[in-house]
Amino acid sequence: MANYSTNEFKGGLKVMLDGDPCSIVSNELVKPGKGQAFNRVKLRNLMTGRVWERTFKSGESLEGADVLELEMEYLYTDGDMWYFMRTDGSFEQYAVEKRALGDDEKWLKEQVPYTVTLWNDNAIQVTPPNFIELEVTETDPGLKGDTAQGGSKPATLSSGAVVRVPLFINEGEVLKVDTRTGEYVSRA
Amino acid sequence: MSDAWRPTADMTTLRDRARLIARVRAFFAERGVLEVETPILGQGGSTDIHLASLSALARTAAGRQRLWLRTSPEFHMKRLLAAGSGPIYQLAKSFRDGEVGRRHNVEFTMLEWYRPGMSLASLMEETAALIREVLSPSTLSDEQGPLRCRPYRELFHEHLEIDPFSVSLDRLRRLAAERGFMPKGALDDEPRETCLDLLMSLVIEPTLGWAKEDSKGGQGSLCAVVDYPASQAALARRHVDAYGDEVASRFELYFQGVELANGYDELTDAAEQQARFDEDNAQRRRLGFDEVDVDTRLVAALAQGLPDGSGVALGLDRLIQLALAKPRLSDVLSFDTSGC
């Protein structure tokens, strides 16, 4: 892999730090008037999801991480592993551990494409699409005619996620949800 | 269509910028300081280890020649002083390669001025007066007394409980790595200066220039740092402080955690100047950096005689950024380097 120096650091660049693949979140130059320059760098550890703050001397470099992001469809789970399939026509399947799903397990739906991050050909992270459509499996009955009132109630979706929805939503309806915030957007 | 052609600052900001620059010009006009313009390209460049110069290949009367884009207008302005210009100032487009960030842009505007016959202390007050005039009253706390002045040594003592002049190199390296979010041992091959720079930039600087000490946020208040270690003198003279240590005769001014200005009691000794240039280039060779052509005409001007006095460089874009309370330097530039 190539090496990247601090002045090539930018958001999204994947580098190795302390043996783990990381994604650069931000890079800020710090420089006293007449002195040595440093870079204050925030990196997300892709194995743990934790954000690290580190200082580097400007011009120092890190090894690039062999990280690939691919689109894959979710297939099924056997309870231990979650299975995804590449959508590029190769039909290659990857088994994913729960750790790589993290909190996003609740947004899984069959045949929906997810972004799967591979490191050395191992799936280390699964990112759902920003918006996903899911069916309501459980919620209190809808209030007729109430389309404008504020107020919300919890609804359980087919993936297991629980979101706050407007009072007029009924079981069986399909909703559009923002997976980044976990918020209801609209009826699908 | 892509929006990449658009300016990085909005039009209101550009009007505010023009108004503030007019105020700067009025400030110097009132004080009888002459506005000058000097070349952006020079046959010599800055040898400063921590500055990366840009250069250009030009066809000139001398043939194909490498010319250096100035990192500050200092050398040409000093040649004017040696020629008898008297007090001068310049709004100088300057260039520093690789300096990109919230408070940096590769190309930036430096406001630099020189005061023959003026003491460093008086120039410090004049610099503060200019900054107060440009900053809006709401960002500035209302104290208008003499400038708050903090010796470099005192700040390290207060924030880190060490004496930067006498602390052992081992302890300094360990402390800098720990407080600077670096792995253990990361600074084991680094000189004192690197460790001191790191602690200054990451631990001390953010606390300087606030109306209430030790509180980041709210109103700012100018703060001057003085008596830097002699090794950080650059083009400043040196003197011995009350503790018997040699220190640099220079100051830096901070406002809201941002370094705004850097002033020197100017070195006028041609031989000393030549020696510092040569030492810089020797160190550049050791570190594997490109050497920079020494400005022999500056050395010749110093040999002819530079009047005693002081000079200061101020980051004008930063001052405007603070005056207009903008989060990024690019917010006050018509086009930043990434959008140029």
Short mmCIF file of C-alpha atoms in Angstrom, two decimals:
data_model
loop_
_atom_site.label_atom_id
_atom_site.label_comp_id
_atom_site.label_asym_id
_atom_site.label_seq_id
_atom_site.Cartn_x
_atom_site.Cartn_y
_atom_site.Cartn_z
CA MET A 1 0.00 0.00 0.00
CA ALA A 2 1.04 3.57 -0.62
CA ASN A 3 2.08 5.89 2.20
CA TYR A 4 0.24 9.14 2.73
CA SER A 5 1.85 12.19 4.28
CA THR A 6 -0.06 14.58 6.55
CA ASN A 7 -0.58 17.06 3.75
CA GLU A 8 -2.42 14.39 1.77
CA PHE A 9 -4.70 13.59 4.72
CA LYS A 10 -8.30 14.39 3.99
CA GLY A 11 -11.68 13.25 5.16
CA GLY A 12 -12.40 9.66 4.13
CA LEU A 13 -8.79 8.61 3.48
CA LYS A 14 -8.16 5.11 4.91
CA VAL A 15 -4.88 4.64 6.77
CA MET A 16 -3.34 2.19 9.23
CA LEU A 17 -2.78 3.36 12.80
CA ASP A 18 -1.60 1.10 15.63
CA GLY A 19 -2.42 -1.93 13.49
CA ASP A 20 -6.05 -1.00 12.82
CA PRO A 21 -7.58 0.46 9.66
CA CYS A 22 -8.87 3.99 10.25
CA SER A 23 -10.77 6.54 8.26
CA ILE A 24 -9.65 10.16 8.55
CA VAL A 25 -12.42 12.37 9.90
CA SER A 26 -10.63 15.72 9.99
CA ASN A 27 -7.16 17.18 9.69
CA GLU A 28 -6.24 20.57 11.14
CA LEU A 29 -2.90 22.30 10.66
CA VAL A 30 -1.46 23.74 13.87
CA LYS A 31 1.54 25.97 13.49
CA PRO A 32 3.24 28.40 15.82
CA GLY A 33 4.36 31.56 14.06
CA LYS A 34 7.94 30.55 13.48
CA GLY A 35 8.00 26.94 14.50
CA GLN A 36 7.43 23.35 13.63
CA ALA A 37 4.02 22.59 12.12
CA PHE A 38 1.78 19.82 13.39
CA ASN A 39 -1.41 18.21 12.22
CA ARG A 40 -4.20 17.51 14.67
CA VAL A 41 -5.99 14.56 13.13
CA LYS A 42 -9.23 12.84 14.06
CA LEU A 43 -9.49 9.27 12.83
CA ARG A 44 -12.32 6.76 13.13
CA ASN A 45 -11.05 3.31 13.96
CA LEU A 46 -12.97 1.14 11.51
CA MET A 47 -12.69 -1.94 13.74
CA THR A 48 -14.18 -0.36 16.85
CA GLY A 49 -15.96 2.71 15.48
CA ARG A 50 -14.18 4.82 18.10
CA VAL A 51 -12.76 8.22 17.13
CA TRP A 52 -9.08 8.81 17.94
CA GLU A 53 -7.34 12.15 18.18
CA ARG A 54 -3.68 12.18 17.31
CA THR A 55 -1.03 14.77 16.61
CA PHE A 56 1.49 14.26 13.83
CA LYS A 57 4.50 16.28 12.81
CA SER A 58 3.66 17.82 9.45
CA GLY A 59 5.22 15.70 6.75
CA GLU A 60 4.97 12.45 8.74
CA SER A 61 3.23 9.68 6.89
CA LEU A 62 0.97 6.70 7.54
CA GLU A 63 0.55 3.56 5.52
CA GLY A 64 -2.65 3.40 3.50
CA ALA A 65 -5.14 0.74 4.58
CA ASP A 66 -6.26 -1.85 2.06
CA VAL A 67 -9.87 -0.91 2.51
CA LEU A 68 -12.51 -1.37 -0.13
CA GLU A 69 -16.12 -0.25 -0.04
CA LEU A 70 -18.50 -2.41 -2.05
CA GLU A 71 -22.21 -2.47 -2.56
CA MET A 72 -23.78 -5.72 -1.37
CA GLU A 73 -27.32 -6.98 -0.91
CA TYR A 74 -28.35 -8.40 2.42
CA LEU A 75 -29.39 -12.07 2.08
CA TYR A 76 -30.12 -13.68 5.47
CA THR A 77 -28.74 -14.51 8.90
CA ASP A 78 -28.18 -17.86 10.57
CA GLY A 79 -28.06 -16.19 13.97
CA ASP A 80 -24.24 -16.24 14.16
CA MET A 81 -23.33 -14.55 10.91
CA TRP A 82 -25.07 -12.21 8.52
CA TYR A 83 -24.68 -12.92 4.79
CA PHE A 84 -24.30 -10.35 2.03
CA MET A 85 -23.80 -10.72 -1.72
CA ARG A 86 -21.93 -8.50 -4.15
CA THR A 87 -24.10 -6.72 -6.69
CA ASP A 88 -21.44 -6.45 -9.40
CA GLY A 89 -22.50 -9.70 -11.07
CA SER A 90 -19.92 -11.85 -9.27
CA PHE A 91 -22.55 -13.06 -6.75
CA GLU A 92 -19.68 -13.47 -4.29
CA GLN A 93 -20.96 -13.85 -0.73
CA TYR A 94 -19.46 -12.48 2.48
CA ALA A 95 -20.21 -13.56 6.02
CA VAL A 96 -20.33 -10.65 8.43
CA GLU A 97 -19.96 -10.74 12.20
CA LYS A 98 -22.35 -8.90 14.46
CA ARG A 99 -19.62 -6.45 15.49
CA ALA A 100 -19.47 -5.07 11.94
CA LEU A 101 -23.19 -4.32 12.03
CA GLY A 102 -23.20 -2.57 15.38
CA ASP A 103 -26.39 -0.61 15.97
CA ASP A 104 -27.26 -0.82 12.31
CA GLU A 105 -28.49 -4.39 12.66
CA LYS A 106 -31.94 -2.92 13.15
CA TRP A 107 -31.94 -1.52 9.60
CA LEU A 108 -31.39 -4.82 7.79
CA LYS A 109 -33.83 -5.77 5.05
CA GLU A 110 -33.42 -8.46 2.47
CA GLN A 111 -32.45 -7.45 -1.07
CA VAL A 112 -31.56 -3.92 -0.04
CA PRO A 113 -28.04 -2.79 -1.07
CA TYR A 114 -25.68 -1.85 1.81
CA THR A 115 -22.16 -0.46 1.71
CA VAL A 116 -19.84 -3.13 3.05
CA THR A 117 -16.31 -2.09 4.05
CA LEU A 118 -13.73 -4.79 3.38
CA TRP A 119 -10.29 -4.80 4.94
CA ASN A 120 -7.93 -7.46 3.62
CA ASP A 121 -11.07 -9.08 2.18
CA ASN A 122 -12.81 -9.24 5.58
CA ALA A 123 -16.06 -7.37 6.08
CA ILE A 124 -15.46 -4.97 8.97
CA GLN A 125 -18.32 -2.53 8.63
CA VAL A 126 -21.79 -2.40 7.10
CA THR A 127 -23.39 0.95 6.37
CA PRO A 128 -27.09 1.08 5.51
CA PRO A 129 -28.42 3.41 2.80
CA ASN A 130 -29.36 6.85 4.19
CA PHE A 131 -33.04 6.15 3.61
CA ILE A 132 -34.80 2.83 3.79
CA GLU A 133 -38.42 1.73 3.40
CA LEU A 134 -39.80 -0.58 6.05
CA GLU A 135 -43.21 -1.91 7.00
CA VAL A 136 -44.86 -1.16 10.34
CA THR A 137 -45.43 -4.44 12.19
CA GLU A 138 -46.72 -3.01 15.44
CA THR A 139 -48.12 0.30 16.62
CA ASP A 140 -51.19 1.67 18.35
CA PRO A 141 -54.15 2.12 16.00
CA GLY A 142 -54.05 5.24 13.87
CA LEU A 143 -56.18 8.27 14.68
CA LYS A 144 -58.50 8.98 11.79
CA GLY A 145 -58.26 12.41 10.28
CA ASP A 146 -55.28 13.36 12.37
CA THR A 147 -52.78 14.32 9.69
CA ALA A 148 -51.60 17.66 10.98
CA GLN A 149 -51.54 17.41 14.77
CA GLY A 150 -48.16 17.18 16.43
CA GLY A 151 -47.69 14.23 18.71
CA SER A 152 -46.08 10.92 17.95
CA LYS A 153 -46.08 7.30 19.05
CA PRO A 154 -43.61 4.44 18.81
CA ALA A 155 -43.87 1.99 15.91
CA THR A 156 -41.99 -1.28 15.48
CA LEU A 157 -40.79 -1.90 11.94
CA SER A 158 -40.25 -5.21 10.14
CA SER A 159 -36.49 -4.98 10.73
CA GLY A 160 -37.00 -4.67 14.48
CA ALA A 161 -36.24 -0.96 14.64
CA VAL A 162 -38.50 1.21 16.78
CA VAL A 163 -39.11 4.76 15.52
CA ARG A 164 -41.37 7.65 16.55
CA VAL A 165 -44.11 8.10 13.97
CA PRO A 166 -47.09 10.47 13.60
CA LEU A 167 -50.31 9.38 15.23
CA PHE A 168 -52.07 8.65 11.92
CA ILE A 169 -49.75 5.77 10.92
CA ASN A 170 -51.24 2.24 10.96
CA GLU A 171 -49.83 -1.27 11.09
CA GLY A 172 -49.02 -2.61 7.62
CA GLU A 173 -48.05 0.77 6.20
CA VAL A 174 -44.61 1.17 4.59
CA LEU A 175 -42.55 4.11 5.86
CA LYS A 176 -39.48 5.92 4.66
CA VAL A 177 -36.96 6.26 7.50
CA ASP A 178 -33.63 8.08 7.80
CA THR A 179 -31.15 5.48 9.07
CA ARG A 180 -28.64 8.12 10.19
CA THR A 181 -30.99 9.73 12.68
CA GLY A 182 -33.51 6.92 13.13
CA GLU A 183 -36.30 9.35 12.26
CA TYR A 184 -39.51 8.88 10.32
CA VAL A 185 -39.46 10.83 7.03
CA SER A 186 -42.73 10.04 5.27
CA ARG A 187 -45.07 7.32 4.09
CA ALA A 188 -43.33 5.43 1.29
CA MET B 1 -23.38 22.78 -13.65
CA SER B 2 -20.66 22.73 -11.07
CA ASP B 3 -20.51 25.52 -8.50
CA ALA B 4 -16.72 25.43 -8.34
CA TRP B 5 -16.45 28.84 -10.03
CA ARG B 6 -18.19 30.62 -7.14
CA PRO B 7 -16.33 32.86 -4.68
CA THR B 8 -15.59 31.37 -1.25
CA ALA B 9 -16.65 34.55 0.60
CA ASP B 10 -20.10 36.08 0.22
CA MET B 11 -20.49 39.60 -1.12
CA THR B 12 -21.45 41.12 2.24
CA THR B 13 -18.22 39.78 3.70
CA LEU B 14 -16.19 41.16 0.81
CA ARG B 15 -17.72 44.60 1.41
CA ASP B 16 -16.90 44.30 5.13
CA ARG B 17 -13.38 43.24 4.21
CA ALA B 18 -12.91 46.31 2.01
CA ARG B 19 -14.22 48.55 4.81
CA LEU B 20 -11.77 47.06 7.34
CA ILE B 21 -8.84 47.41 4.94
CA ALA B 22 -9.77 51.06 4.39
CA ARG B 23 -9.61 51.46 8.17
CA VAL B 24 -6.13 49.93 8.22
CA ARG B 25 -4.95 52.36 5.52
CA ALA B 26 -6.43 55.31 7.44
CA PHE B 27 -4.64 54.16 10.61
CA PHE B 28 -1.26 54.35 8.88
CA ALA B 29 -2.04 57.54 6.97
CA GLU B 30 -2.80 59.29 10.29
CA ARG B 31 0.54 58.16 11.65
CA GLY B 32 2.59 59.13 8.62
CA VAL B 33 3.56 55.59 7.66
CA LEU B 34 4.09 55.23 3.90
CA GLU B 35 2.33 52.50 1.95
CA VAL B 36 4.72 50.61 -0.31
CA GLU B 37 4.54 47.72 -2.72
CA THR B 38 7.46 45.37 -3.23
CA PRO B 39 7.94 42.39 -5.57
CA ILE B 40 6.16 39.12 -4.93
CA LEU B 41 9.01 37.34 -6.73
CA GLY B 42 12.58 37.56 -5.45
CA GLN B 43 15.99 36.18 -6.42
CA GLY B 44 16.34 34.94 -2.84
CA GLY B 45 13.77 33.31 -0.57
CA SER B 46 13.16 32.57 3.07
CA THR B 47 15.53 29.89 4.38
CA ASP B 48 13.40 29.44 7.51
CA ILE B 49 13.32 25.68 8.23
CA HIS B 50 9.63 25.68 9.02
CA LEU B 51 8.48 27.60 5.97
CA ALA B 52 8.04 25.92 2.61
CA SER B 53 8.57 28.35 -0.26
CA LEU B 54 7.01 28.20 -3.68
CA SER B 55 9.17 29.10 -6.65
CA ALA B 56 8.62 29.84 -10.31
CA LEU B 57 10.79 29.51 -13.38
CA ALA B 58 10.84 32.79 -15.23
CA ARG B 59 12.52 33.97 -18.39
CA THR B 60 14.26 37.19 -17.45
CA ALA B 61 17.04 39.39 -18.78
CA ALA B 62 19.36 37.01 -16.95
CA GLY B 63 17.95 34.03 -18.84
CA ARG B 64 15.91 31.22 -17.35
CA GLN B 65 15.90 31.91 -13.66
CA ARG B 66 14.33 30.38 -10.55
CA LEU B 67 12.52 33.10 -8.62
CA TRP B 68 11.02 32.68 -5.16
CA LEU B 69 7.50 33.71 -4.17
CA ARG B 70 7.79 35.64 -0.94
CA THR B 71 6.74 34.02 2.35
CA SER B 72 6.59 37.60 3.70
CA PRO B 73 7.60 40.99 2.26
CA GLU B 74 10.32 41.37 4.87
CA PHE B 75 13.47 41.28 2.72
CA HIS B 76 12.42 43.86 0.15
CA MET B 77 10.99 46.14 2.83
CA LYS B 78 14.26 46.05 4.74
CA ARG B 79 16.08 47.02 1.55
CA LEU B 80 13.78 50.03 1.33
CA LEU B 81 14.56 50.89 4.97
CA ALA B 82 18.30 50.66 4.27
CA ALA B 83 17.73 53.04 1.35
CA GLY B 84 16.20 55.58 3.74
CA SER B 85 12.45 55.06 3.23
CA GLY B 86 11.50 55.88 6.83
CA PRO B 87 8.41 54.13 8.33
CA ILE B 88 6.64 51.91 5.78
CA TYR B 89 3.79 49.40 5.62
CA GLN B 90 2.52 46.97 3.05
CA LEU B 91 -0.54 44.81 2.41
CA ALA B 92 1.40 41.92 1.01
CA LYS B 93 0.13 38.84 -0.77
CA SER B 94 2.45 36.10 0.54
CA PHE B 95 2.78 32.37 -0.04
CA ARG B 96 3.55 29.41 2.21
CA ASP B 97 3.34 25.98 0.65
CA GLY B 98 1.29 23.36 2.46
CA GLU B 99 -0.31 25.76 4.93
CA VAL B 100 -3.94 24.82 4.58
CA GLY B 101 -6.63 24.80 7.23
CA ARG B 102 -9.18 26.73 9.22
CA ARG B 103 -6.65 29.52 9.84
CA HIS B 104 -4.28 28.98 6.93
CA ASN B 105 -4.32 29.35 3.17
CA VAL B 106 -1.34 28.82 0.85
CA GLU B 107 -1.78 32.38 -0.45
CA PHE B 108 -2.64 34.98 2.16
CA THR B 109 -2.40 38.68 2.91
CA MET B 110 0.17 39.82 5.40
CA LEU B 111 0.14 43.30 6.84
CA GLU B 112 3.73 44.16 7.61
CA TRP B 113 5.17 47.40 8.88
CA TYR B 114 8.48 48.82 10.02
CA ARG B 115 9.18 51.62 12.44
CA PRO B 116 12.76 52.92 12.33
CA GLY B 117 13.73 54.32 15.72
CA MET B 118 10.74 52.81 17.53
CA SER B 119 11.20 50.50 20.52
CA LEU B 120 9.71 47.02 20.50
CA ALA B 121 7.45 47.99 23.44
CA SER B 122 6.03 50.99 21.55
CA LEU B 123 5.46 48.93 18.42
CA MET B 124 3.64 46.35 20.52
CA GLU B 125 1.23 49.06 21.74
CA GLU B 126 0.81 50.37 18.20
CA THR B 127 0.00 46.87 16.94
CA ALA B 128 -2.58 46.47 19.71
CA ALA B 129 -4.09 49.85 18.79
CA LEU B 130 -4.46 48.80 15.16
CA ILE B 131 -6.05 45.47 16.07
CA ARG B 132 -8.50 47.15 18.46
CA GLU B 133 -9.48 49.55 15.72
CA VAL B 134 -10.27 46.74 13.28
CA LEU B 135 -12.02 44.36 15.68
CA SER B 136 -15.66 45.09 16.28
CA PRO B 137 -16.33 46.43 19.78
CA SER B 138 -18.64 43.51 20.57
CA THR B 139 -15.90 40.88 20.27
CA LEU B 140 -13.44 42.94 22.28
CA SER B 141 -13.80 43.21 26.03
CA ASP B 142 -13.94 46.87 26.99
CA GLU B 143 -10.61 47.03 28.84
CA GLN B 144 -8.48 49.52 27.01
CA GLY B 145 -5.55 49.77 29.40
CA PRO B 146 -2.00 48.79 28.59
CA LEU B 147 -1.55 45.53 26.75
CA ARG B 148 -1.40 42.35 28.81
CA CYS B 149 2.12 40.98 28.50
CA ARG B 150 3.15 37.41 29.38
CA PRO B 151 6.73 36.10 29.33
CA TYR B 152 7.06 32.75 27.55
CA ARG B 153 8.64 31.26 30.68
CA GLU B 154 5.73 32.29 32.90
CA LEU B 155 3.16 30.66 30.60
CA PHE B 156 4.96 27.31 30.64
CA HIS B 157 5.26 27.51 34.37
CA GLU B 158 1.58 28.28 34.82
CA HIS B 159 0.17 25.72 32.38
CA LEU B 160 2.71 22.90 32.56
CA GLU B 161 4.72 23.51 35.73
CA ILE B 162 8.05 23.46 33.92
CA ASP B 163 10.71 26.02 33.16
CA PRO B 164 11.10 25.87 29.38
CA PHE B 165 14.68 27.10 29.64
CA SER B 166 15.96 24.54 32.13
CA VAL B 167 13.67 21.49 31.99
CA SER B 168 15.54 18.33 30.99
CA LEU B 169 15.10 17.23 27.40
CA ASP B 170 13.84 13.81 28.52
CA ARG B 171 11.11 15.24 30.67
CA LEU B 172 10.18 17.76 27.99
CA ARG B 173 9.83 15.03 25.35
CA ARG B 174 7.69 12.86 27.62
CA LEU B 175 5.46 15.76 28.62
CA ALA B 176 5.01 16.97 25.04
CA ALA B 177 4.06 13.49 23.77
CA GLU B 178 1.60 13.02 26.62
CA ARG B 179 -0.06 16.44 26.40
CA GLY B 180 0.11 16.49 22.61
CA PHE B 181 -1.89 13.28 21.92
CA MET B 182 1.14 11.46 20.57
CA PRO B 183 2.22 7.90 21.27
CA LYS B 184 4.87 7.33 23.95
CA GLY B 185 8.34 7.89 22.56
CA ALA B 186 7.08 9.70 19.44
CA LEU B 187 9.30 12.69 20.22
CA ASP B 188 12.38 10.80 21.41
CA ASP B 189 14.50 12.02 18.50
CA GLU B 190 13.14 15.55 18.48
CA PRO B 191 14.98 18.65 19.65
CA ARG B 192 13.75 20.92 22.46
CA GLU B 193 12.26 23.37 19.98
CA THR B 194 9.83 20.85 18.48
CA CYS B 195 8.58 19.86 21.94
CA LEU B 196 8.21 23.48 23.05
CA ASP B 197 6.37 24.35 19.80
CA LEU B 198 3.98 21.47 20.32
CA LEU B 199 3.15 22.47 23.89
CA MET B 200 2.84 26.12 22.93
CA SER B 201 0.49 25.39 20.01
CA LEU B 202 -1.68 22.73 21.59
CA VAL B 203 -1.76 23.54 25.29
CA ILE B 204 -0.98 27.23 25.80
CA GLU B 205 -2.05 29.07 22.65
CA PRO B 206 -5.76 28.14 22.83
CA THR B 207 -5.94 29.79 26.29
CA LEU B 208 -4.41 33.11 25.23
CA GLY B 209 -6.39 36.23 24.35
CA TRP B 210 -9.63 35.74 26.28
CA ALA B 211 -11.24 38.37 28.47
CA LYS B 212 -11.51 35.92 31.36
CA GLU B 213 -8.33 33.94 31.88
CA ASP B 214 -8.72 30.18 31.62
CA SER B 215 -12.07 30.47 29.91
CA LYS B 216 -12.29 29.73 26.24
CA GLY B 217 -15.25 31.44 24.68
CA GLY B 218 -16.93 34.75 25.10
CA GLN B 219 -15.13 38.02 24.65
CA GLY B 220 -11.53 38.26 23.68
CA SER B 221 -8.79 40.43 25.05
CA LEU B 222 -5.40 40.98 23.44
CA CYS B 223 -2.46 39.21 25.01
CA ALA B 224 1.21 39.58 24.12
CA VAL B 225 3.77 36.84 24.62
CA VAL B 226 7.36 38.05 25.03
CA ASP B 227 10.86 36.77 25.80
CA TYR B 228 10.88 33.68 23.60
CA PRO B 229 13.87 31.32 23.85
CA ALA B 230 16.85 32.73 21.94
CA SER B 231 16.73 29.75 19.58
CA GLN B 232 13.34 31.02 18.37
CA ALA B 233 14.66 34.43 17.40
CA ALA B 234 14.58 34.16 13.56
CA LEU B 235 15.36 37.72 12.51
CA ALA B 236 15.09 39.30 15.95
CA ARG B 237 17.81 40.57 18.23
CA ARG B 238 18.49 38.84 21.52
CA HIS B 239 18.79 40.09 25.07
CA VAL B 240 19.29 38.63 28.55
CA ASP B 241 16.16 38.40 30.73
CA ALA B 242 15.80 38.81 34.50
CA TYR B 243 16.72 35.14 35.04
CA GLY B 244 20.00 35.53 33.18
CA ASP B 245 18.86 33.54 30.13
CA GLU B 246 19.31 34.78 26.61
CA VAL B 247 15.90 35.46 25.04
CA ALA B 248 14.64 36.74 21.70
CA SER B 249 13.58 40.39 21.48
CA ARG B 250 10.25 39.64 19.89
CA PHE B 251 6.56 39.47 20.70
CA GLU B 252 3.51 37.67 19.43
CA LEU B 253 -0.02 38.94 19.87
CA TYR B 254 -2.93 36.62 20.50
CA PHE B 255 -6.66 37.19 20.35
CA GLN B 256 -9.24 34.50 21.15
CA GLY B 257 -6.62 31.75 21.01
CA VAL B 258 -5.34 32.85 17.60
CA GLU B 259 -1.87 34.16 16.86
CA LEU B 260 -2.26 37.42 14.98
CA ALA B 261 1.05 39.24 14.88
CA ASN B 262 4.73 38.62 15.28
CA GLY B 263 7.07 41.55 16.01
CA TYR B 264 10.83 41.87 16.20
CA ASP B 265 13.45 44.25 17.39
CA GLU B 266 15.10 43.82 14.03
CA LEU B 267 18.48 42.28 13.57
CA THR B 268 20.69 44.76 11.69
CA ASP B 269 23.98 42.86 11.74
CA ALA B 270 24.83 41.66 8.20
CA ALA B 271 27.35 39.04 9.31
CA GLU B 272 24.97 37.59 11.89
CA GLN B 273 22.21 37.55 9.28
CA GLN B 274 24.39 35.71 6.76
CA ALA B 275 25.39 33.22 9.47
CA ARG B 276 21.73 32.51 10.34
CA PHE B 277 20.87 31.98 6.64
CA ASP B 278 23.78 29.58 6.21
CA GLU B 279 22.88 27.69 9.38
CA ASP B 280 19.27 27.37 8.10
CA ASN B 281 20.41 25.94 4.79
CA ALA B 282 22.82 23.55 6.50
CA GLN B 283 19.92 22.30 8.60
CA ARG B 284 17.75 22.04 5.49
CA ARG B 285 20.38 19.78 3.94
CA ARG B 286 20.49 17.63 7.08
CA LEU B 287 16.71 17.28 7.11
CA GLY B 288 16.51 16.54 3.39
CA PHE B 289 14.56 19.74 2.59
CA ASP B 290 15.18 21.79 -0.55
CA GLU B 291 17.71 24.53 -0.05
CA VAL B 292 16.56 28.08 -0.67
CA ASP B 293 18.67 30.70 -2.43
CA VAL B 294 19.97 33.18 0.14
CA ASP B 295 18.89 36.76 -0.45
CA THR B 296 22.35 38.23 -0.96
CA ARG B 297 20.89 41.66 -1.69
CA LEU B 298 19.32 41.78 1.78
CA VAL B 299 22.68 40.97 3.33
CA ALA B 300 24.28 43.72 1.21
CA ALA B 301 21.59 46.18 2.37
CA LEU B 302 22.24 45.28 6.02
CA ALA B 303 25.98 45.73 5.45
CA GLN B 304 25.28 49.20 4.08
CA GLY B 305 23.27 49.91 7.24
CA LEU B 306 19.71 49.31 8.41
CA PRO B 307 18.38 51.88 10.87
CA ASP B 308 17.69 50.44 14.34
CA GLY B 309 14.03 49.85 14.93
CA SER B 310 11.27 47.32 15.05
CA GLY B 311 8.91 45.66 12.63
CA VAL B 312 5.83 43.47 12.80
CA ALA B 313 3.94 41.08 10.55
CA LEU B 314 0.22 40.59 11.05
CA GLY B 315 -2.03 38.00 9.44
CA LEU B 316 -4.60 40.33 7.93
CA ASP B 317 -6.97 37.60 6.75
CA ARG B 318 -7.05 36.18 10.29
CA LEU B 319 -7.72 39.59 11.79
CA ILE B 320 -10.63 40.07 9.37
CA GLN B 321 -11.82 36.54 10.14
CA LEU B 322 -11.91 37.37 13.87
CA ALA B 323 -13.41 40.81 13.32
CA LEU B 324 -16.27 39.30 11.33
CA ALA B 325 -16.51 36.19 13.58
CA LYS B 326 -16.16 33.75 10.67
CA PRO B 327 -15.28 30.11 11.39
CA ARG B 328 -12.92 29.64 8.46
CA LEU B 329 -10.26 31.80 6.85
CA SER B 330 -11.72 30.94 3.44
CA ASP B 331 -14.92 32.73 4.53
CA VAL B 332 -13.11 36.07 4.21
CA LEU B 333 -11.17 35.31 1.00
CA SER B 334 -12.72 35.98 -2.41
CA PHE B 335 -11.30 32.66 -3.57
CA ASP B 336 -9.29 30.32 -1.33
CA THR B 337 -6.55 28.12 -2.76
CA SER B 338 -8.85 25.14 -3.28
CA GLY B 339 -11.26 27.38 -5.19
CA CYS B 340 -8.75 29.54 -7.02
#
